[in-house]
Amino acid sequence: MAVSAPAIKSATPLFEGTEWTFDLLQQLYEEIEIVAREDLGLDVYPNQLEVISSEQMLDAYASLGMPILYRHWSFGKRFARDQRLYQKGLTGLAYEIVINSNPCISYNMEDNSAALHTLVMAHAAFGHNHFFKNNYLFREWTDAESILDFLDYARRFVAACEERYGLLEVEAVLDAAHALMDHGVFRYHRRPEPTLKELQERRRRIAEEQERSYNDLWRTVPRDPSRPEPTLAEIEAKERQKALHLPEENLLYFLELYSPNLKDWQRELLSIVRQLAQYFYPQRQTKVMNEGCATFVHHHIVNALYDKGLLGDGAMLEILHSHSNVVFQPAYDDPRYSGLNPYALGFNMMCDIKRIVTEPKDEDREWFPDLAGTGDWRAALKYAWANYRDESFVQQYLSPKLIRDMRLFVLSDDAEESFYRVADIHDDRGYRHVRQSLARGYDPGTADPDIQVVDADLKGDRVLRVQHTVRDGIPLDEKDRDLALKHLQVLWGYGVSLVAVDRDNGTVLSETFEAGDE
């Protein structure tokens, strides 16, 4: 059973000043682990802590947060940009980077003070670690046991291809694959492929059913004159699409399987990029929850250590200063505003859940009848961390009090009008609309354009036909659309057609064609 940290200071602070040693880090880690496991009841992978320089942190930053990823020129470009901004003092660096693996690897920057190392270990090694291990999206979509082996394999394979086929050949494939990375994921699980025995059994049952239900009288039933007879081309197209399992939302997967132009090593490069995209997909859907969980955990742990007397006043002030910077949310009219800070929203929602569970108001009892006043906030938070993603988490847990505290409101952007309109504010009428609008913004199914492969005649003109289903009348940005078509054409090798279709009425809004090299 979880117990609260003692409120009376009974120990001597583990350090004074800012200097740290590896022995001190070990002591701090052990004290943090006691609070994380015995008080919060966190369930984590074994931790591997690495202390790296600011240069190594910049390098890891540039490589999609993966310090052992393969080489690519875009990583170097990003490294040079971040290094210049960092050296001029225009931007800071993350205090840590953490990899969802077993063991969980967290990288601390050597420039951190002892107090910051304390915060970072609590944040990454226990907060993020617990979230990675327990959230259903990570359990379902990523394999923490094998990601390190995969990264090592990817790095060695890309290096071998560069040596054998040349840098330019490899970069051409990686450039196109990276550009299409957001469309290289499966958003929904597929049914597992049937075995040969299962296929034979299915065909047998279908044949039996057809024989049992066959009735020659159906042949004499007159055809509906309003439905034209399908042409031979339409019948062939349907059979072709069925054989290719179309439509297909994972563009990289389709190209990897069916591109007439790619060699085996190029298909493997696409597979590597596609699997990386899939690895990052849960992180895109849980930014608010993941950072909120880690921030709440570090905040609870450092306060527990301070209550025990293991952190001095100076260290605690430094930690609280960094914590306040992390959860700072500029107002909408502040020049620093760039949207909702996921750390601020996530941390505030975690604290609000604790309040609803332990100190509910009448309003909370009305909005959260199954949660308000239940008392065990640790269990409530761990349940939320395990079973939701950002969209469903906001939809389920954003309270009227927090909407008021954060002064959230809804802006309506109507293409027919030349101005924005405040559609809803934080009042009785607006709470549910604010919550729904915010939740929809975190739904990748709504935020990402719906683009799918719909046809490819491999025995005919070999044109790859892709369809963009337009929502709310919002077309693709022309520049991005044309670039994406060029990258698709590079990987397909023949012509690529992109048709924009209105989701509501099926009207074809536009068609763009990128000619092939044939």
Short mmCIF file of C-alpha atoms in Angstrom, two decimals:
data_model
loop_
_atom_site.label_atom_id
_atom_site.label_comp_id
_atom_site.label_asym_id
_atom_site.label_seq_id
_atom_site.Cartn_x
_atom_site.Cartn_y
_atom_site.Cartn_z
CA MET A 1 0.00 0.00 0.00
CA ALA A 2 1.33 3.47 -0.88
CA VAL A 3 2.33 5.69 2.03
CA SER A 4 2.89 9.43 2.18
CA ALA A 5 6.35 10.91 2.60
CA PRO A 6 7.13 12.12 6.13
CA ALA A 7 6.42 15.80 6.66
CA ILE A 8 9.14 16.25 9.29
CA LYS A 9 12.73 16.76 8.17
CA SER A 10 14.88 14.07 9.73
CA ALA A 11 17.98 13.85 7.57
CA THR A 12 20.94 15.92 6.46
CA PRO A 13 20.88 17.27 2.88
CA LEU A 14 22.76 15.01 0.51
CA PHE A 15 24.66 17.92 -1.04
CA GLU A 16 25.37 21.62 -0.79
CA GLY A 17 26.21 23.82 -3.77
CA THR A 18 26.11 22.75 -7.40
CA GLU A 19 28.96 20.24 -7.80
CA TRP A 20 28.16 16.56 -8.29
CA THR A 21 30.04 13.27 -8.35
CA PHE A 22 29.01 9.83 -9.55
CA ASP A 23 28.79 8.64 -5.94
CA LEU A 24 26.40 11.51 -5.18
CA LEU A 25 24.28 10.64 -8.24
CA GLN A 26 24.08 7.06 -6.99
CA GLN A 27 22.89 8.26 -3.56
CA LEU A 28 20.32 10.58 -5.11
CA TYR A 29 19.08 7.85 -7.43
CA GLU A 30 18.55 5.46 -4.54
CA GLU A 31 16.58 8.03 -2.54
CA ILE A 32 14.48 8.94 -5.59
CA GLU A 33 13.77 5.27 -6.25
CA ILE A 34 12.47 4.77 -2.69
CA VAL A 35 9.87 7.54 -3.15
CA ALA A 36 9.02 6.43 -6.69
CA ARG A 37 8.44 2.79 -5.81
CA GLU A 38 7.24 2.86 -2.20
CA ASP A 39 5.25 6.10 -2.14
CA LEU A 40 4.00 6.51 -5.72
CA GLY A 41 4.07 2.77 -6.51
CA LEU A 42 5.61 3.30 -9.96
CA ASP A 43 6.38 0.31 -12.16
CA VAL A 44 9.49 0.97 -14.27
CA TYR A 45 12.03 -0.74 -16.50
CA PRO A 46 15.57 -1.02 -15.09
CA ASN A 47 17.36 2.30 -15.62
CA GLN A 48 20.63 2.99 -17.40
CA LEU A 49 21.83 6.54 -16.72
CA GLU A 50 24.33 8.17 -19.08
CA VAL A 51 26.02 11.53 -18.43
CA ILE A 52 26.90 13.26 -21.71
CA SER A 53 28.36 16.59 -22.82
CA SER A 54 26.39 19.46 -24.36
CA GLU A 55 27.87 18.53 -27.77
CA GLN A 56 26.59 14.98 -27.41
CA MET A 57 23.21 16.30 -26.28
CA LEU A 58 23.07 18.50 -29.40
CA ASP A 59 23.97 15.49 -31.51
CA ALA A 60 21.24 13.39 -29.90
CA TYR A 61 18.79 16.26 -30.36
CA ALA A 62 19.55 16.43 -34.06
CA SER A 63 19.13 12.66 -34.56
CA LEU A 64 15.44 12.58 -33.64
CA GLY A 65 16.43 12.10 -29.98
CA MET A 66 18.20 8.83 -30.85
CA PRO A 67 21.93 9.08 -30.07
CA ILE A 68 22.69 5.78 -31.84
CA LEU A 69 20.72 6.39 -35.04
CA TYR A 70 22.19 6.15 -38.56
CA ARG A 71 23.80 9.16 -40.28
CA HIS A 72 21.87 11.57 -42.50
CA TRP A 73 22.72 15.04 -43.76
CA SER A 74 19.53 16.54 -42.28
CA PHE A 75 20.73 15.56 -38.79
CA GLY A 76 23.95 17.46 -39.39
CA LYS A 77 22.06 20.50 -40.64
CA ARG A 78 19.86 20.48 -37.53
CA PHE A 79 22.95 20.03 -35.33
CA ALA A 80 24.63 23.10 -36.86
CA ARG A 81 21.50 25.22 -36.40
CA ASP A 82 20.95 24.18 -32.77
CA GLN A 83 24.63 24.58 -31.94
CA ARG A 84 24.69 28.13 -33.31
CA LEU A 85 21.54 29.12 -31.38
CA TYR A 86 22.86 27.49 -28.19
CA GLN A 87 26.28 29.16 -28.40
CA LYS A 88 24.65 32.57 -28.94
CA GLY A 89 22.42 31.99 -25.92
CA LEU A 90 19.26 32.18 -28.02
CA THR A 91 18.02 28.78 -26.91
CA GLY A 92 18.70 26.25 -24.17
CA LEU A 93 19.12 22.52 -24.26
CA ALA A 94 16.95 19.83 -22.76
CA TYR A 95 18.21 18.68 -19.40
CA GLU A 96 17.69 15.08 -20.51
CA ILE A 97 16.78 12.70 -23.30
CA VAL A 98 15.19 9.35 -22.60
CA ILE A 99 14.76 6.28 -24.82
CA ASN A 100 11.80 3.94 -24.48
CA SER A 101 13.79 0.72 -24.14
CA ASN A 102 14.40 -2.08 -21.68
CA PRO A 103 16.60 -1.11 -19.88
CA CYS A 104 15.34 2.48 -20.14
CA ILE A 105 18.24 4.78 -21.12
CA SER A 106 18.19 8.37 -19.91
CA TYR A 107 20.89 10.86 -20.85
CA ASN A 108 21.73 13.62 -18.38
CA MET A 109 23.81 16.60 -19.44
CA GLU A 110 27.10 16.92 -17.55
CA ASP A 111 26.61 20.69 -17.22
CA ASN A 112 23.62 20.09 -14.96
CA SER A 113 24.04 21.00 -11.31
CA ALA A 114 23.42 18.40 -8.62
CA ALA A 115 19.93 19.84 -8.08
CA LEU A 116 19.09 19.57 -11.79
CA HIS A 117 20.39 16.00 -11.90
CA THR A 118 17.95 15.23 -9.09
CA LEU A 119 15.06 16.72 -11.02
CA VAL A 120 16.08 15.01 -14.27
CA MET A 121 16.44 11.56 -12.75
CA ALA A 122 13.04 11.81 -11.09
CA HIS A 123 11.50 13.18 -14.32
CA ALA A 124 13.00 10.81 -16.90
CA ALA A 125 14.20 7.70 -15.13
CA PHE A 126 10.93 7.27 -13.23
CA GLY A 127 8.22 9.52 -14.72
CA HIS A 128 8.78 8.83 -18.43
CA ASN A 129 9.96 5.31 -17.68
CA HIS A 130 6.71 4.43 -15.89
CA PHE A 131 4.64 5.95 -18.67
CA PHE A 132 6.55 4.07 -21.39
CA LYS A 133 6.15 0.77 -19.62
CA ASN A 134 2.46 1.08 -18.76
CA ASN A 135 0.62 3.21 -21.33
CA TYR A 136 -1.42 1.01 -23.67
CA LEU A 137 -0.19 2.71 -26.86
CA PHE A 138 3.45 1.97 -26.06
CA ARG A 139 2.62 -1.57 -24.98
CA GLU A 140 0.70 -2.11 -28.21
CA TRP A 141 2.94 -0.39 -30.78
CA THR A 142 6.53 -0.43 -29.56
CA ASP A 143 8.88 -3.20 -28.50
CA ALA A 144 11.12 -1.86 -25.74
CA GLU A 145 13.07 -5.12 -25.71
CA SER A 146 14.33 -4.82 -29.29
CA ILE A 147 14.56 -1.10 -30.13
CA LEU A 148 18.26 -0.82 -29.25
CA ASP A 149 19.15 -3.83 -31.40
CA PHE A 150 17.04 -2.35 -34.21
CA LEU A 151 18.82 1.03 -34.02
CA ASP A 152 22.19 -0.71 -34.10
CA TYR A 153 21.10 -2.81 -37.10
CA ALA A 154 19.75 0.30 -38.90
CA ARG A 155 23.00 2.20 -38.39
CA ARG A 156 25.14 -0.68 -39.67
CA PHE A 157 22.83 -1.36 -42.64
CA VAL A 158 22.79 2.30 -43.78
CA ALA A 159 26.58 2.53 -43.41
CA ALA A 160 27.01 -0.65 -45.48
CA CYS A 161 24.70 0.70 -48.20
CA GLU A 162 26.61 3.99 -48.31
CA GLU A 163 29.86 2.11 -48.81
CA ARG A 164 28.45 -0.21 -51.49
CA TYR A 165 26.07 2.04 -53.44
CA GLY A 166 27.34 5.54 -52.63
CA LEU A 167 26.16 8.37 -50.39
CA LEU A 168 23.99 10.04 -53.02
CA GLU A 169 22.06 6.86 -53.84
CA VAL A 170 21.30 6.22 -50.17
CA GLU A 171 20.43 9.85 -49.43
CA ALA A 172 17.96 9.98 -52.32
CA VAL A 173 15.94 7.15 -50.78
CA LEU A 174 16.25 8.41 -47.20
CA ASP A 175 15.31 11.97 -48.20
CA ALA A 176 12.09 10.78 -49.82
CA ALA A 177 11.31 8.33 -47.01
CA HIS A 178 11.88 10.97 -44.29
CA ALA A 179 9.59 13.40 -46.14
CA LEU A 180 6.79 10.79 -46.14
CA MET A 181 7.48 9.58 -42.59
CA ASP A 182 4.22 10.90 -41.15
CA HIS A 183 2.39 8.73 -43.69
CA GLY A 184 4.43 5.64 -42.88
CA VAL A 185 2.43 4.41 -39.89
CA PHE A 186 -0.42 2.02 -39.26
CA ARG A 187 -3.02 3.88 -37.21
CA TYR A 188 -5.09 0.79 -36.55
CA HIS A 189 -4.11 -2.79 -35.94
CA ARG A 190 -4.67 -5.15 -38.81
CA ARG A 191 -5.98 -8.63 -38.49
CA PRO A 192 -3.07 -11.08 -38.48
CA GLU A 193 -2.42 -12.72 -41.82
CA PRO A 194 -4.18 -16.12 -41.99
CA THR A 195 -2.09 -19.25 -42.26
CA LEU A 196 -2.34 -21.47 -45.35
CA LYS A 197 -4.42 -23.95 -43.39
CA GLU A 198 -6.82 -21.20 -42.28
CA LEU A 199 -7.10 -19.95 -45.86
CA GLN A 200 -7.96 -23.42 -47.14
CA GLU A 201 -10.55 -23.86 -44.40
CA ARG A 202 -12.10 -20.47 -45.23
CA ARG A 203 -12.33 -21.30 -48.94
CA ARG A 204 -13.94 -24.66 -48.13
CA ARG A 205 -16.60 -23.00 -45.96
CA ILE A 206 -17.31 -20.36 -48.62
CA ALA A 207 -17.71 -23.04 -51.31
CA GLU A 208 -20.05 -25.03 -49.09
CA GLU A 209 -22.13 -21.97 -48.31
CA GLN A 210 -22.37 -20.97 -51.98
CA GLU A 211 -23.45 -24.47 -52.93
CA ARG A 212 -26.03 -24.61 -50.15
CA SER A 213 -27.54 -21.21 -50.87
CA TYR A 214 -27.40 -21.34 -54.70
CA ASN A 215 -30.73 -20.81 -56.28
CA ASP A 216 -31.00 -20.57 -60.07
CA LEU A 217 -34.11 -18.42 -59.73
CA TRP A 218 -31.89 -15.43 -58.74
CA ARG A 219 -30.56 -15.44 -62.32
CA THR A 220 -34.03 -14.57 -63.60
CA VAL A 221 -34.59 -11.60 -61.27
CA PRO A 222 -34.64 -8.42 -63.40
CA ARG A 223 -31.67 -6.05 -62.87
CA ASP A 224 -32.25 -2.63 -61.27
CA PRO A 225 -32.24 -0.24 -64.28
CA SER A 226 -31.00 2.65 -62.11
CA ARG A 227 -27.72 0.78 -61.43
CA PRO A 228 -25.59 0.52 -64.57
CA GLU A 229 -23.80 -2.71 -65.30
CA PRO A 230 -20.11 -2.44 -64.27
CA THR A 231 -17.72 -2.24 -67.19
CA LEU A 232 -14.91 -4.71 -67.71
CA ALA A 233 -12.39 -2.02 -66.66
CA GLU A 234 -14.29 -1.39 -63.42
CA ILE A 235 -14.41 -5.10 -62.61
CA GLU A 236 -10.67 -5.44 -63.25
CA ALA A 237 -9.94 -2.37 -61.14
CA LYS A 238 -11.89 -3.80 -58.22
CA GLU A 239 -10.08 -7.12 -58.46
CA ARG A 240 -6.72 -5.32 -58.71
CA GLN A 241 -7.46 -3.15 -55.68
CA LYS A 242 -8.57 -6.19 -53.73
CA ALA A 243 -5.35 -8.05 -54.58
CA LEU A 244 -3.24 -5.04 -53.46
CA HIS A 245 -5.29 -4.63 -50.23
CA LEU A 246 -6.31 -1.11 -51.21
CA PRO A 247 -6.99 1.50 -50.02
CA GLU A 248 -3.75 1.71 -48.00
CA GLU A 249 -3.00 4.57 -45.56
CA ASN A 250 0.63 3.55 -44.95
CA LEU A 251 2.32 4.97 -48.04
CA LEU A 252 5.81 3.75 -47.13
CA TYR A 253 4.52 0.23 -46.53
CA PHE A 254 2.79 0.15 -49.93
CA LEU A 255 5.90 1.46 -51.70
CA GLU A 256 8.06 -1.03 -49.87
CA LEU A 257 5.88 -3.92 -51.08
CA TYR A 258 4.84 -2.90 -54.58
CA SER A 259 7.12 -0.21 -56.02
CA PRO A 260 8.24 -1.42 -59.48
CA ASN A 261 11.39 0.68 -59.23
CA LEU A 262 13.07 -0.19 -55.93
CA LYS A 263 15.85 -2.65 -55.34
CA ASP A 264 15.88 -4.90 -52.30
CA TRP A 265 18.28 -2.71 -50.29
CA GLN A 266 16.14 0.35 -51.04
CA ARG A 267 13.02 -1.47 -49.81
CA GLU A 268 14.90 -2.29 -46.61
CA LEU A 269 15.73 1.40 -46.14
CA LEU A 270 12.02 2.19 -46.45
CA SER A 271 11.26 -0.51 -43.92
CA ILE A 272 13.76 1.02 -41.45
CA VAL A 273 12.25 4.51 -41.78
CA ARG A 274 8.72 3.08 -41.55
CA GLN A 275 9.52 1.23 -38.33
CA LEU A 276 11.07 4.36 -36.86
CA ALA A 277 7.91 6.30 -37.73
CA GLN A 278 5.82 3.63 -36.03
CA TYR A 279 8.07 3.79 -32.94
CA PHE A 280 7.49 7.54 -32.66
CA TYR A 281 3.74 7.36 -33.39
CA PRO A 282 2.64 6.71 -29.75
CA GLN A 283 4.84 9.62 -28.61
CA ARG A 284 3.01 11.96 -30.98
CA GLN A 285 -0.30 10.91 -29.45
CA THR A 286 0.75 11.20 -25.80
CA LYS A 287 2.85 14.36 -25.58
CA VAL A 288 0.58 16.04 -23.01
CA MET A 289 0.12 12.90 -20.92
CA ASN A 290 3.75 11.75 -21.09
CA GLU A 291 5.21 15.12 -20.10
CA GLY A 292 2.42 15.71 -17.59
CA CYS A 293 3.13 12.36 -15.95
CA ALA A 294 6.91 12.96 -15.79
CA THR A 295 6.47 16.52 -14.50
CA PHE A 296 3.99 15.47 -11.82
CA VAL A 297 6.30 12.63 -10.75
CA HIS A 298 9.41 14.81 -10.45
CA HIS A 299 7.43 17.48 -8.58
CA HIS A 300 6.12 14.93 -6.08
CA ILE A 301 9.49 13.23 -5.60
CA VAL A 302 11.60 16.36 -5.05
CA ASN A 303 9.04 17.67 -2.55
CA ALA A 304 9.15 14.32 -0.74
CA LEU A 305 12.97 14.47 -0.63
CA TYR A 306 12.79 18.03 0.69
CA ASP A 307 10.28 17.00 3.37
CA LYS A 308 12.71 14.28 4.44
CA GLY A 309 15.49 16.83 4.69
CA LEU A 310 17.53 15.24 1.89
CA LEU A 311 17.42 18.44 -0.21
CA GLY A 312 18.46 21.81 1.16
CA ASP A 313 16.63 25.10 0.65
CA GLY A 314 19.04 26.29 -2.05
CA ALA A 315 18.67 23.09 -4.09
CA MET A 316 14.91 23.17 -3.72
CA LEU A 317 14.73 26.79 -4.90
CA GLU A 318 16.83 25.94 -7.96
CA ILE A 319 14.59 22.95 -8.75
CA LEU A 320 11.40 24.99 -8.33
CA HIS A 321 12.83 27.71 -10.59
CA SER A 322 13.45 25.12 -13.35
CA HIS A 323 10.07 23.50 -12.73
CA SER A 324 8.30 26.86 -13.05
CA ASN A 325 10.05 27.53 -16.35
CA VAL A 326 8.97 24.12 -17.66
CA VAL A 327 5.27 24.61 -16.84
CA PHE A 328 5.14 28.30 -17.81
CA GLN A 329 2.15 29.04 -20.06
CA PRO A 330 2.20 32.45 -21.80
CA ALA A 331 -1.18 34.09 -22.38
CA TYR A 332 -2.60 34.10 -25.92
CA ASP A 333 -1.65 37.77 -26.44
CA ASP A 334 1.88 37.32 -25.06
CA PRO A 335 4.62 37.59 -27.76
CA ARG A 336 6.06 34.31 -26.43
CA TYR A 337 2.79 32.41 -26.98
CA SER A 338 3.11 29.52 -29.44
CA GLY A 339 0.17 27.36 -28.42
CA LEU A 340 -0.59 25.37 -25.32
CA ASN A 341 2.49 24.17 -23.46
CA PRO A 342 2.07 20.36 -23.15
CA TYR A 343 4.04 20.38 -19.88
CA ALA A 344 1.72 23.02 -18.40
CA LEU A 345 -1.51 21.41 -19.57
CA GLY A 346 -0.42 17.90 -18.60
CA PHE A 347 0.91 18.87 -15.16
CA ASN A 348 -2.16 20.98 -14.38
CA MET A 349 -4.47 18.14 -15.36
CA MET A 350 -2.56 15.64 -13.18
CA CYS A 351 -2.79 18.00 -10.20
CA ASP A 352 -6.46 18.59 -10.95
CA ILE A 353 -7.19 14.85 -10.93
CA LYS A 354 -5.55 14.62 -7.50
CA ARG A 355 -7.73 17.50 -6.31
CA ILE A 356 -10.93 15.97 -7.70
CA VAL A 357 -10.16 12.66 -6.02
CA THR A 358 -9.25 14.15 -2.62
CA GLU A 359 -11.03 17.53 -2.35
CA PRO A 360 -13.97 17.56 -4.77
CA LYS A 361 -16.51 20.38 -5.09
CA ASP A 362 -20.16 19.95 -6.03
CA GLU A 363 -19.26 20.80 -9.62
CA ASP A 364 -16.69 17.98 -9.68
CA ARG A 365 -19.22 15.48 -8.30
CA GLU A 366 -21.53 16.41 -11.17
CA TRP A 367 -18.85 16.16 -13.88
CA PHE A 368 -16.86 13.21 -12.47
CA PRO A 369 -19.31 11.07 -10.46
CA ASP A 370 -17.09 7.96 -10.63
CA LEU A 371 -13.91 9.83 -9.67
CA ALA A 372 -14.76 12.66 -7.26
CA GLY A 373 -14.00 11.87 -3.62
CA THR A 374 -12.73 8.33 -4.20
CA GLY A 375 -9.61 9.20 -2.17
CA ASP A 376 -6.87 7.14 -3.86
CA TRP A 377 -5.28 9.69 -6.23
CA ARG A 378 -2.30 7.46 -6.94
CA ALA A 379 -4.53 4.73 -8.34
CA ALA A 380 -6.58 7.29 -10.30
CA LEU A 381 -3.50 8.78 -11.93
CA LYS A 382 -1.92 5.42 -12.76
CA TYR A 383 -5.19 4.29 -14.33
CA ALA A 384 -5.29 7.42 -16.50
CA TRP A 385 -1.61 7.11 -17.50
CA ALA A 386 -2.15 3.51 -18.56
CA ASN A 387 -5.40 3.75 -20.49
CA TYR A 388 -5.62 7.05 -22.38
CA ARG A 389 -3.96 9.10 -25.09
CA ASP A 390 -4.03 12.91 -25.26
CA GLU A 391 -7.28 13.17 -27.20
CA SER A 392 -9.27 10.82 -24.95
CA PHE A 393 -7.50 12.07 -21.79
CA VAL A 394 -8.58 15.69 -22.43
CA GLN A 395 -12.05 14.51 -23.40
CA GLN A 396 -12.38 12.55 -20.16
CA TYR A 397 -10.57 14.62 -17.53
CA LEU A 398 -10.47 18.33 -18.46
CA SER A 399 -12.56 19.96 -15.73
CA PRO A 400 -14.51 23.24 -15.71
CA LYS A 401 -12.21 24.52 -12.95
CA LEU A 402 -9.12 23.98 -15.06
CA ILE A 403 -10.81 25.54 -18.10
CA ARG A 404 -11.45 28.61 -15.95
CA ASP A 405 -7.98 28.60 -14.39
CA MET A 406 -6.25 28.40 -17.78
CA ARG A 407 -8.77 30.82 -19.36
CA LEU A 408 -9.41 28.54 -22.34
CA PHE A 409 -11.75 29.61 -25.11
CA VAL A 410 -12.64 28.54 -28.67
CA LEU A 411 -11.86 30.58 -31.78
CA SER A 412 -13.99 29.95 -34.86
CA ASP A 413 -12.24 30.36 -38.24
CA ASP A 414 -14.90 30.50 -40.97
CA ALA A 415 -13.52 30.73 -44.51
CA GLU A 416 -16.54 32.85 -45.52
CA GLU A 417 -15.71 35.55 -42.98
CA SER A 418 -12.75 37.93 -42.84
CA PHE A 419 -12.36 37.72 -39.07
CA TYR A 420 -12.09 35.19 -36.26
CA ARG A 421 -14.98 34.77 -33.87
CA VAL A 422 -14.87 33.72 -30.22
CA ALA A 423 -17.30 30.81 -30.37
CA ASP A 424 -17.17 29.68 -26.74
CA ILE A 425 -15.62 30.86 -23.47
CA HIS A 426 -15.17 29.32 -20.03
CA ASP A 427 -18.78 29.47 -18.86
CA ASP A 428 -21.57 26.95 -18.29
CA ARG A 429 -22.43 26.83 -21.99
CA GLY A 430 -18.87 26.67 -23.22
CA TYR A 431 -17.21 24.04 -21.02
CA ARG A 432 -18.13 21.02 -23.13
CA HIS A 433 -17.37 22.74 -26.42
CA VAL A 434 -13.98 23.94 -25.14
CA ARG A 435 -13.17 20.43 -23.99
CA GLN A 436 -14.29 18.85 -27.28
CA SER A 437 -12.43 21.38 -29.41
CA LEU A 438 -9.21 20.94 -27.45
CA ALA A 439 -9.49 17.15 -27.54
CA ARG A 440 -10.04 17.21 -31.31
CA GLY A 441 -6.81 19.16 -31.71
CA TYR A 442 -4.89 16.24 -30.21
CA ASP A 443 -6.55 13.60 -32.40
CA PRO A 444 -4.05 12.61 -35.12
CA GLY A 445 -6.96 11.24 -37.17
CA THR A 446 -8.23 14.82 -37.42
CA ALA A 447 -4.98 16.76 -37.39
CA ASP A 448 -3.18 14.68 -40.07
CA PRO A 449 -4.37 14.83 -43.70
CA ASP A 450 -6.19 11.67 -44.81
CA ILE A 451 -4.06 10.45 -47.75
CA GLN A 452 -4.31 6.89 -49.06
CA VAL A 453 -3.19 4.84 -52.04
CA VAL A 454 -6.35 3.87 -53.93
CA ASP A 455 -5.06 2.22 -57.12
CA ALA A 456 -1.94 1.13 -59.02
CA ASP A 457 -2.16 -0.79 -62.30
CA LEU A 458 1.11 -2.72 -62.21
CA LYS A 459 0.33 -4.47 -65.52
CA GLY A 460 -0.84 -1.31 -67.30
CA ASP A 461 0.29 2.32 -67.10
CA ARG A 462 1.84 1.78 -63.62
CA VAL A 463 0.53 5.14 -62.42
CA LEU A 464 0.26 5.33 -58.63
CA ARG A 465 -3.11 6.83 -57.71
CA VAL A 466 -3.35 8.55 -54.34
CA GLN A 467 -6.43 10.18 -52.85
CA HIS A 468 -6.62 13.03 -50.35
CA THR A 469 -9.97 13.09 -48.56
CA VAL A 470 -10.58 16.77 -47.79
CA ARG A 471 -12.11 17.62 -44.41
CA ASP A 472 -13.88 20.90 -43.71
CA GLY A 473 -12.87 22.23 -47.14
CA ILE A 474 -9.18 22.53 -46.13
CA PRO A 475 -6.87 21.55 -49.04
CA LEU A 476 -3.22 20.58 -48.81
CA ASP A 477 -0.65 23.35 -48.92
CA GLU A 478 0.38 23.50 -52.60
CA LYS A 479 4.11 23.66 -51.95
CA ASP A 480 4.04 20.72 -49.54
CA ARG A 481 1.75 18.77 -51.88
CA ASP A 482 4.06 19.19 -54.86
CA LEU A 483 7.12 18.21 -52.80
CA ALA A 484 5.35 15.12 -51.49
CA LEU A 485 4.41 14.12 -55.04
CA LYS A 486 8.03 14.43 -56.16
CA HIS A 487 9.19 12.22 -53.29
CA LEU A 488 6.48 9.67 -54.09
CA GLN A 489 7.54 9.67 -57.74
CA VAL A 490 11.20 9.10 -56.77
CA LEU A 491 10.26 5.99 -54.81
CA TRP A 492 7.61 4.72 -57.27
CA GLY A 493 9.56 5.41 -60.45
CA TYR A 494 6.47 6.04 -62.62
CA GLY A 495 3.75 8.69 -62.70
CA VAL A 496 1.88 9.63 -59.53
CA SER A 497 -1.62 11.12 -59.47
CA LEU A 498 -3.06 12.86 -56.39
CA VAL A 499 -6.81 13.47 -56.37
CA ALA A 500 -8.49 15.65 -53.74
CA VAL A 501 -12.02 14.47 -52.91
CA ASP A 502 -14.53 16.19 -50.66
CA ARG A 503 -15.31 13.94 -47.71
CA ASP A 504 -18.95 14.95 -47.43
CA ASN A 505 -20.18 14.62 -51.02
CA GLY A 506 -17.42 12.79 -52.90
CA THR A 507 -16.84 15.66 -55.34
CA VAL A 508 -13.42 15.69 -57.02
CA LEU A 509 -11.90 19.06 -56.05
CA SER A 510 -8.56 18.86 -57.84
CA GLU A 511 -6.11 16.47 -59.48
CA THR A 512 -2.34 16.85 -59.59
CA PHE A 513 0.00 14.68 -61.61
CA GLU A 514 3.75 14.14 -61.34
CA ALA A 515 5.09 12.48 -64.47
CA GLY A 516 7.42 9.52 -64.15
CA ASP A 517 10.86 8.87 -65.64
CA GLU A 518 9.64 6.25 -68.13
#
